[in-house]
Short mmCIF file of C-alpha atoms and ligand atoms in Angstrom, two decimals:
data_model
loop_
_atom_site.label_atom_id
_atom_site.label_comp_id
_atom_site.label_asym_id
_atom_site.label_seq_id
_atom_site.Cartn_x
_atom_site.Cartn_y
_atom_site.Cartn_z
CA MET Y 1 102.74 17.27 45.64
CA GLN Y 2 99.08 16.73 46.64
CA ILE Y 3 96.62 16.39 43.75
CA THR Y 4 92.90 16.14 44.51
CA VAL Y 5 90.44 14.93 41.87
CA LEU Y 6 86.64 15.12 42.16
CA ALA Y 7 85.47 12.14 40.12
CA GLY Y 8 82.28 10.46 39.01
CA GLY Y 9 82.37 7.22 37.10
CA ILE Y 10 83.90 6.23 33.81
CA GLY Y 11 85.27 9.59 32.59
CA GLY Y 12 86.76 10.52 35.94
CA ALA Y 13 88.26 7.07 36.43
CA ARG Y 14 89.88 6.99 33.00
CA PHE Y 15 91.23 10.52 33.40
CA THR Y 16 92.76 9.60 36.76
CA ARG Y 17 94.36 6.50 35.22
CA GLY Y 18 96.00 8.85 32.68
CA LEU Y 19 97.03 11.24 35.46
CA LEU Y 20 98.84 8.44 37.34
CA HIS Y 21 100.53 7.37 34.10
CA HIS Y 22 101.68 10.95 33.47
CA LEU Y 23 103.02 11.33 37.02
CA ARG Y 24 104.97 8.08 36.74
CA ALA Y 25 106.30 8.95 33.27
CA THR Y 26 107.48 12.38 34.38
CA HIS Y 27 108.78 11.15 37.75
CA VAL Y 28 106.65 13.66 39.62
CA ASP Y 29 106.35 12.65 43.26
CA ALA Y 30 102.66 13.19 43.94
CA GLU Y 31 99.92 11.78 46.13
CA VAL Y 32 96.52 11.66 44.44
CA THR Y 33 93.27 11.76 46.38
CA VAL Y 34 90.08 10.96 44.48
CA ILE Y 35 86.88 12.25 46.05
CA GLY Y 36 84.25 9.91 44.64
CA ASN Y 37 80.60 10.61 43.88
CA THR Y 38 78.20 8.49 45.93
CA GLY Y 39 74.96 9.99 44.62
CA ASP Y 40 74.69 7.08 42.17
CA ASP Y 41 74.64 4.60 45.06
CA ILE Y 42 71.70 2.22 45.11
CA ARG Y 43 70.48 -0.40 47.58
CA LEU Y 44 69.37 -3.55 45.77
CA PHE Y 45 68.52 -7.01 47.16
CA GLY Y 46 69.99 -5.98 50.49
CA LEU Y 47 73.27 -4.90 48.88
CA GLN Y 48 74.74 -1.39 48.99
CA ILE Y 49 76.10 -0.67 45.52
CA CYS Y 50 78.47 2.27 44.88
CA PRO Y 51 78.87 2.48 41.08
CA ASP Y 52 81.22 5.44 40.86
CA LEU Y 53 83.48 4.34 43.71
CA ASP Y 54 83.68 0.86 42.20
CA THR Y 55 84.34 2.21 38.69
CA VAL Y 56 87.31 4.24 39.99
CA MET Y 57 88.55 1.33 42.12
CA TYR Y 58 88.27 -1.25 39.32
CA THR Y 59 89.65 1.07 36.61
CA LEU Y 60 92.73 2.03 38.64
CA GLY Y 61 93.07 -1.43 40.17
CA GLY Y 62 93.02 -3.26 36.83
CA GLY Y 63 89.70 -5.08 37.25
CA ILE Y 64 87.46 -2.94 35.06
CA SER Y 65 85.60 -4.18 32.01
CA GLU Y 66 87.19 -1.93 29.38
CA ASP Y 67 84.39 -2.30 26.86
CA ARG Y 68 81.61 -1.55 29.32
CA GLY Y 69 83.58 0.98 31.32
CA TRP Y 70 81.90 -0.27 34.47
CA GLY Y 71 81.82 -3.59 36.33
CA ARG Y 72 84.35 -6.36 36.18
CA GLU Y 73 86.38 -7.83 33.34
CA GLY Y 74 85.28 -11.41 32.56
CA GLU Y 75 81.98 -10.80 34.31
CA THR Y 76 79.01 -13.20 34.30
CA PHE Y 77 75.42 -12.42 35.27
CA THR Y 78 74.15 -15.76 36.57
CA VAL Y 79 72.74 -14.36 39.80
CA LYS Y 80 71.00 -11.60 37.83
CA ASP Y 81 69.38 -14.23 35.59
CA GLU Y 82 68.35 -16.31 38.58
CA LEU Y 83 66.78 -13.26 40.25
CA ALA Y 84 64.87 -12.56 37.02
CA ALA Y 85 63.71 -16.19 37.00
CA TYR Y 86 62.15 -15.53 40.39
CA GLY Y 87 60.46 -12.51 38.89
CA VAL Y 88 61.98 -10.16 41.44
CA LYS Y 89 62.44 -6.51 40.45
CA PRO Y 90 64.31 -4.55 39.37
CA ASP Y 91 65.64 -6.63 36.49
CA TRP Y 92 67.22 -3.72 34.58
CA PHE Y 93 70.33 -3.32 36.76
CA GLY Y 94 73.43 -5.14 35.48
CA LEU Y 95 74.38 -6.93 38.68
CA GLY Y 96 77.48 -8.98 37.87
CA ASP Y 97 78.51 -12.12 39.78
CA ARG Y 98 82.06 -10.92 40.51
CA ASP Y 99 80.77 -7.45 41.33
CA ILE Y 100 78.38 -8.94 43.90
CA ALA Y 101 81.37 -9.98 46.02
CA THR Y 102 82.32 -6.30 46.33
CA HIS Y 103 78.78 -5.40 47.36
CA LEU Y 104 78.65 -8.29 49.86
CA VAL Y 105 81.90 -7.18 51.54
CA ARG Y 106 80.74 -3.55 51.57
CA SER Y 107 77.25 -4.37 52.86
CA GLN Y 108 78.64 -6.66 55.56
CA MET Y 109 81.09 -4.01 56.78
CA LEU Y 110 78.45 -1.26 56.70
CA ALA Y 111 76.11 -3.51 58.70
CA ALA Y 112 78.92 -4.02 61.22
CA GLY Y 113 79.07 -0.24 61.66
CA TYR Y 114 82.07 0.71 59.55
CA PRO Y 115 81.66 4.05 57.74
CA LEU Y 116 81.71 3.98 53.94
CA SER Y 117 85.13 5.66 53.87
CA ALA Y 118 86.61 2.82 55.97
CA VAL Y 119 84.85 0.22 53.82
CA THR Y 120 86.20 1.85 50.66
CA ALA Y 121 89.72 1.83 52.10
CA ALA Y 122 89.34 -1.86 52.96
CA LEU Y 123 88.17 -2.73 49.44
CA CYS Y 124 91.10 -0.73 48.05
CA ASP Y 125 93.50 -2.88 50.11
CA ARG Y 126 92.75 -5.54 47.51
CA TRP Y 127 92.66 -3.38 44.41
CA ARG Y 128 95.55 -1.03 45.21
CA PRO Y 129 94.28 1.78 42.91
CA GLY Y 130 97.34 3.94 43.59
CA VAL Y 131 95.20 6.79 44.92
CA SER Y 132 93.43 7.52 48.16
CA LEU Y 133 89.78 6.92 47.19
CA VAL Y 134 87.45 8.78 49.52
CA PRO Y 135 83.65 8.88 49.20
CA MET Y 136 82.29 12.42 49.19
CA SER Y 137 80.30 11.52 52.32
CA ASP Y 138 79.83 8.62 54.72
CA ASP Y 139 76.16 9.48 54.92
CA ARG Y 140 73.62 7.74 52.74
CA LEU Y 141 72.91 9.92 49.70
CA GLU Y 142 71.01 9.12 46.53
CA THR Y 143 70.38 11.14 43.38
CA HIS Y 144 66.75 10.88 42.38
CA VAL Y 145 65.39 12.25 39.12
CA VAL Y 146 62.07 14.11 38.80
CA VAL Y 147 60.24 12.78 35.71
CA ASP Y 148 56.68 12.71 34.39
CA GLY Y 149 54.32 10.87 36.72
CA ASP Y 150 51.97 8.05 35.76
CA GLU Y 151 48.99 10.41 35.54
CA PRO Y 152 49.08 13.26 33.01
CA GLY Y 153 50.30 16.45 34.60
CA THR Y 154 51.85 14.70 37.57
CA ARG Y 155 55.51 14.15 38.37
CA LYS Y 156 57.43 11.53 40.33
CA ALA Y 157 60.97 10.88 41.42
CA ILE Y 158 62.83 7.75 40.37
CA HIS Y 159 66.32 6.59 41.37
CA PHE Y 160 69.08 7.96 39.14
CA GLN Y 161 70.09 4.42 38.13
CA GLU Y 162 66.59 3.70 36.87
CA TRP Y 163 66.63 6.87 34.78
CA TRP Y 164 70.19 6.18 33.56
CA ILE Y 165 69.98 2.45 32.88
CA ARG Y 166 66.32 1.53 32.37
CA HIS Y 167 65.38 4.73 30.51
CA ARG Y 168 68.85 5.50 29.09
CA ALA Y 169 68.20 9.10 30.23
CA GLY Y 170 65.64 9.14 27.41
CA ILE Y 171 62.70 10.50 29.39
CA PRO Y 172 62.70 14.18 30.34
CA ALA Y 173 64.33 14.98 33.66
CA TYR Y 174 62.87 18.07 35.34
CA ASP Y 175 65.29 18.10 38.25
CA PHE Y 176 67.84 16.09 40.18
CA VAL Y 177 67.37 15.76 43.92
CA LEU Y 178 70.20 14.58 46.16
CA VAL Y 179 68.18 12.77 48.81
CA GLY Y 180 69.78 13.16 52.26
CA VAL Y 181 72.03 16.08 51.34
CA ASP Y 182 70.75 18.45 54.03
CA ALA Y 183 71.90 16.16 56.82
CA ALA Y 184 75.06 14.98 55.08
CA GLN Y 185 78.63 15.73 56.10
CA PRO Y 186 81.75 15.42 53.96
CA ALA Y 187 83.60 12.19 54.72
CA PRO Y 188 86.70 12.52 56.91
CA GLY Y 189 89.54 14.06 54.93
CA VAL Y 190 87.43 15.41 52.07
CA LEU Y 191 87.62 19.10 52.96
CA GLU Y 192 91.28 18.78 53.95
CA ALA Y 193 92.10 17.08 50.63
CA ILE Y 194 90.68 20.13 48.85
CA ARG Y 195 92.06 22.80 51.15
CA ASP Y 196 95.56 21.29 51.43
CA ALA Y 197 95.90 20.30 47.76
CA ASP Y 198 98.60 21.72 45.50
CA VAL Y 199 96.23 21.22 42.56
CA VAL Y 200 92.49 20.45 42.37
CA LEU Y 201 91.28 18.82 39.15
CA LEU Y 202 87.73 18.48 37.81
CA PRO Y 203 88.01 15.60 35.28
CA PRO Y 204 85.60 15.09 32.37
CA SER Y 205 82.95 13.51 34.59
CA ASN Y 206 79.30 14.46 34.36
CA PRO Y 207 79.18 18.09 35.58
CA VAL Y 208 75.62 17.70 36.87
CA VAL Y 209 75.13 14.29 38.48
CA SER Y 210 78.76 13.47 39.28
CA ILE Y 211 80.88 16.56 39.99
CA GLY Y 212 77.77 18.66 40.59
CA THR Y 213 76.64 16.12 43.17
CA ILE Y 214 79.97 16.13 45.02
CA LEU Y 215 79.80 19.94 45.13
CA GLN Y 216 76.40 19.76 46.85
CA VAL Y 217 77.81 18.07 49.96
CA PRO Y 218 77.84 20.84 52.60
CA GLY Y 219 81.21 22.57 52.70
CA VAL Y 220 82.65 21.08 49.52
CA ARG Y 221 81.79 23.87 47.08
CA ASP Y 222 83.16 26.49 49.48
CA ALA Y 223 86.35 24.47 49.96
CA VAL Y 224 86.90 24.34 46.19
CA ARG Y 225 86.05 28.02 45.81
CA THR Y 226 88.48 29.09 48.53
CA THR Y 227 91.36 26.61 48.33
CA ALA Y 228 94.79 28.13 47.69
CA ALA Y 229 95.32 25.45 45.03
CA PRO Y 230 94.63 26.22 41.38
CA VAL Y 231 91.41 24.57 40.21
CA VAL Y 232 91.50 23.26 36.64
CA GLY Y 233 88.71 21.44 34.85
CA VAL Y 234 88.59 19.31 31.69
CA SER Y 235 85.56 19.72 29.46
CA PRO Y 236 83.36 16.61 29.26
CA ILE Y 237 81.68 18.14 26.21
CA VAL Y 238 83.46 17.99 22.86
CA GLY Y 239 81.92 19.55 19.76
CA GLY Y 240 78.58 20.08 21.49
CA ALA Y 241 78.18 16.53 22.74
CA PRO Y 242 79.37 14.42 25.67
CA VAL Y 243 82.20 12.10 24.69
CA ARG Y 244 80.29 9.28 26.39
CA GLY Y 245 77.37 9.00 28.76
CA MET Y 246 74.41 11.31 28.73
CA ALA Y 247 75.62 14.57 30.26
CA ASP Y 248 73.64 16.43 27.59
CA ALA Y 249 70.37 15.12 29.03
CA CYS Y 250 71.54 16.21 32.49
CA LEU Y 251 72.65 19.66 31.33
CA ALA Y 252 69.34 20.19 29.52
CA ALA Y 253 67.51 19.34 32.74
CA ILE Y 254 69.22 22.22 34.53
CA GLY Y 255 69.03 24.61 31.59
CA VAL Y 256 72.70 24.62 30.66
CA GLU Y 257 73.69 24.48 27.00
CA THR Y 258 75.69 21.40 26.02
CA SER Y 259 78.95 23.09 25.08
CA ALA Y 260 82.47 23.26 26.47
CA ALA Y 261 82.06 26.97 27.18
CA ALA Y 262 78.66 26.64 28.83
CA VAL Y 263 79.89 23.98 31.24
CA ALA Y 264 82.81 26.22 32.22
CA ARG Y 265 80.43 29.12 32.79
CA HIS Y 266 78.23 26.77 34.82
CA TYR Y 267 81.16 25.97 37.11
CA GLY Y 268 82.01 29.69 37.10
CA ALA Y 269 85.22 31.65 37.35
CA ARG Y 270 86.92 31.85 40.73
CA VAL Y 271 88.22 35.32 40.11
CA ASP Y 272 86.84 38.10 37.99
CA ALA Y 273 89.18 38.84 35.05
CA THR Y 274 89.19 42.53 35.93
CA GLY Y 275 90.48 41.60 39.38
CA GLY Y 276 87.08 42.41 40.81
CA PRO Y 277 85.45 40.47 43.65
CA SER Y 278 85.12 36.74 43.17
CA THR Y 279 82.08 35.75 41.15
CA GLY Y 280 81.63 32.72 43.38
CA GLY Y 281 82.80 30.30 40.74
CA LEU Y 282 85.20 27.37 40.97
CA LEU Y 283 87.50 27.47 37.95
CA ASP Y 284 90.90 29.02 37.41
CA GLY Y 285 91.57 27.01 34.25
CA TRP Y 286 89.64 24.96 31.70
CA LEU Y 287 90.72 22.60 28.89
CA VAL Y 288 88.64 22.39 25.72
CA HIS Y 289 89.07 20.15 22.66
CA ASP Y 290 91.23 21.90 20.09
CA GLU Y 291 89.60 20.60 16.91
CA THR Y 292 86.06 21.59 17.84
CA ASP Y 293 85.99 24.08 20.68
CA ALA Y 294 88.93 26.47 20.29
CA ALA Y 295 86.46 29.37 20.09
CA ALA Y 296 85.80 28.88 23.79
CA VAL Y 297 89.26 30.26 24.55
CA GLY Y 298 88.27 33.75 23.38
CA GLU Y 299 84.94 33.50 25.15
CA LEU Y 300 86.15 32.28 28.54
CA THR Y 301 89.48 34.04 29.03
CA PRO Y 302 87.83 37.48 29.49
CA LEU Y 303 85.65 35.90 32.21
CA GLY Y 304 88.72 35.00 34.23
CA ILE Y 305 88.91 31.33 33.21
CA ALA Y 306 92.31 30.64 31.63
CA THR Y 307 91.36 28.31 28.79
CA ARG Y 308 93.53 26.12 26.57
CA ALA Y 309 92.49 24.20 23.47
CA VAL Y 310 94.23 20.80 23.39
CA PRO Y 311 93.31 17.27 22.20
CA LEU Y 312 90.80 15.95 24.76
CA LEU Y 313 89.83 12.54 23.40
CA MET Y 314 90.99 9.89 25.87
CA THR Y 315 91.62 7.40 23.07
CA ASP Y 316 94.34 5.53 24.93
CA LEU Y 317 96.53 5.77 28.03
CA ASP Y 318 99.15 8.02 26.44
CA ALA Y 319 96.51 10.42 25.09
CA THR Y 320 94.88 10.57 28.51
CA ALA Y 321 98.24 11.10 30.21
CA ALA Y 322 98.86 14.01 27.83
CA ILE Y 323 95.55 15.60 28.84
CA ALA Y 324 96.47 15.24 32.50
CA GLY Y 325 99.84 16.82 31.73
CA GLU Y 326 98.12 19.77 30.05
CA ALA Y 327 95.84 20.21 33.08
CA LEU Y 328 98.80 20.24 35.46
CA ALA Y 329 100.71 22.65 33.22
CA LEU Y 330 97.71 24.99 33.09
CA ALA Y 331 97.42 24.76 36.88
CA GLU Y 332 100.97 26.08 37.20
CA THR Y 333 100.27 29.04 34.93
CA VAL Y 334 97.17 30.07 36.90
CA ARG Y 335 98.65 29.41 40.35
CA ARG Y 336 98.24 32.60 42.43
N1 FO1 S 401 75.46 1.11 33.51
C1 FO1 S 401 74.59 0.68 32.53
O1 FO1 S 401 74.43 1.39 31.53
N2 FO1 S 401 73.91 -0.50 32.65
C2 FO1 S 401 74.04 -1.28 33.74
O2 FO1 S 401 73.39 -2.33 33.81
C3 FO1 S 401 74.95 -0.90 34.76
C4 FO1 S 401 75.18 -1.70 35.89
C5 FO1 S 401 76.19 -1.31 36.81
C6 FO1 S 401 76.52 -2.13 37.88
C7 FO1 S 401 77.52 -1.77 38.77
C8 FO1 S 401 78.20 -0.56 38.58
O3 FO1 S 401 79.20 -0.22 39.42
C9 FO1 S 401 77.88 0.29 37.51
C10 FO1 S 401 76.86 -0.09 36.62
N3 FO1 S 401 76.54 0.72 35.53
C11 FO1 S 401 75.64 0.32 34.59
C12 FO1 S 401 77.15 2.03 35.36
C13 FO1 S 401 76.47 3.03 36.25
O4 FO1 S 401 75.10 3.09 36.08
C14 FO1 S 401 77.12 4.37 35.90
O5 FO1 S 401 78.49 4.16 35.83
C15 FO1 S 401 77.05 5.43 36.95
O6 FO1 S 401 76.11 5.22 37.87
C16 FO1 S 401 76.92 6.74 36.21
O7 FO1 S 401 78.22 7.13 35.90
#
């Protein structure tokens, strides 16, 4: 069984950890491919940093800092402090000493001409995440955020990480621009992993700047829309708010209400409930949190999105495995 997951950072990584636990516990023989978001990537101090790829790799490989959700367990920030002592900018990015080794290996391999997908595979040789982790593209892509400029009435673009970390997504975002997307190609294997999957899952990652970014890579959205596999998503919004992170600020920026139903409508239904022509959407199924969002079932089902209300809080590994199990079960009921 081939399962393909489009994942951003913390939410997608934790969901995938639960998925692997569920597959092991139920003795399902499945290969999981994670297509990772690289729009968060940032070049700092000569290092190429891939936050979402590293978060998936560390989370599944057992090196993640559980309390931060990103970066390494037992991390120190001596180099970061030394850089600050030199007064070099930026000083807002949490560059960890152990993490720097990952960026050094990646940057060295990229400089030697290896594509990011090969570099990611090499890094995973150490971490053994138990999935095939593939960047959405080998081309350099960066999400930049359009915010108020320095002069009244003007606007400027800053790197997503600056908006996310330095500003905690607290300044209005007018748009997200994926720099380099027009010339980008999906990394080798990305389209095949979607087309040939038995199930495609959209975990509770940020629907705008994580999954939304992956879907912008030329060919990816169409592959999801047209794959024979059922496509099932898990709402990242519970009770009108993101469980973690700042997806609400991102959804507001693109004019989508922060609700489980609105995110599903944003992804769209793959087939029209009346059997009419496809509405161009991506979803066959959608999971919402039972205690707060059960009303979405009645709202979304008539649109052609089979919706189930189940517990969605990834409080521990077993709870997350149960969510993954629900997503796979829903996939079987919507399989055409
Ligand atoms: N997130 C923060 O909130 N503060 C940080 O200083 C920070 C540093 C960082 C370093 C490496 C890395 O892989 C991730 C890091 N993150 C940090 C998380 C990162 O900004 C987000 O995980 C994604 O970019 C959005 O999901």
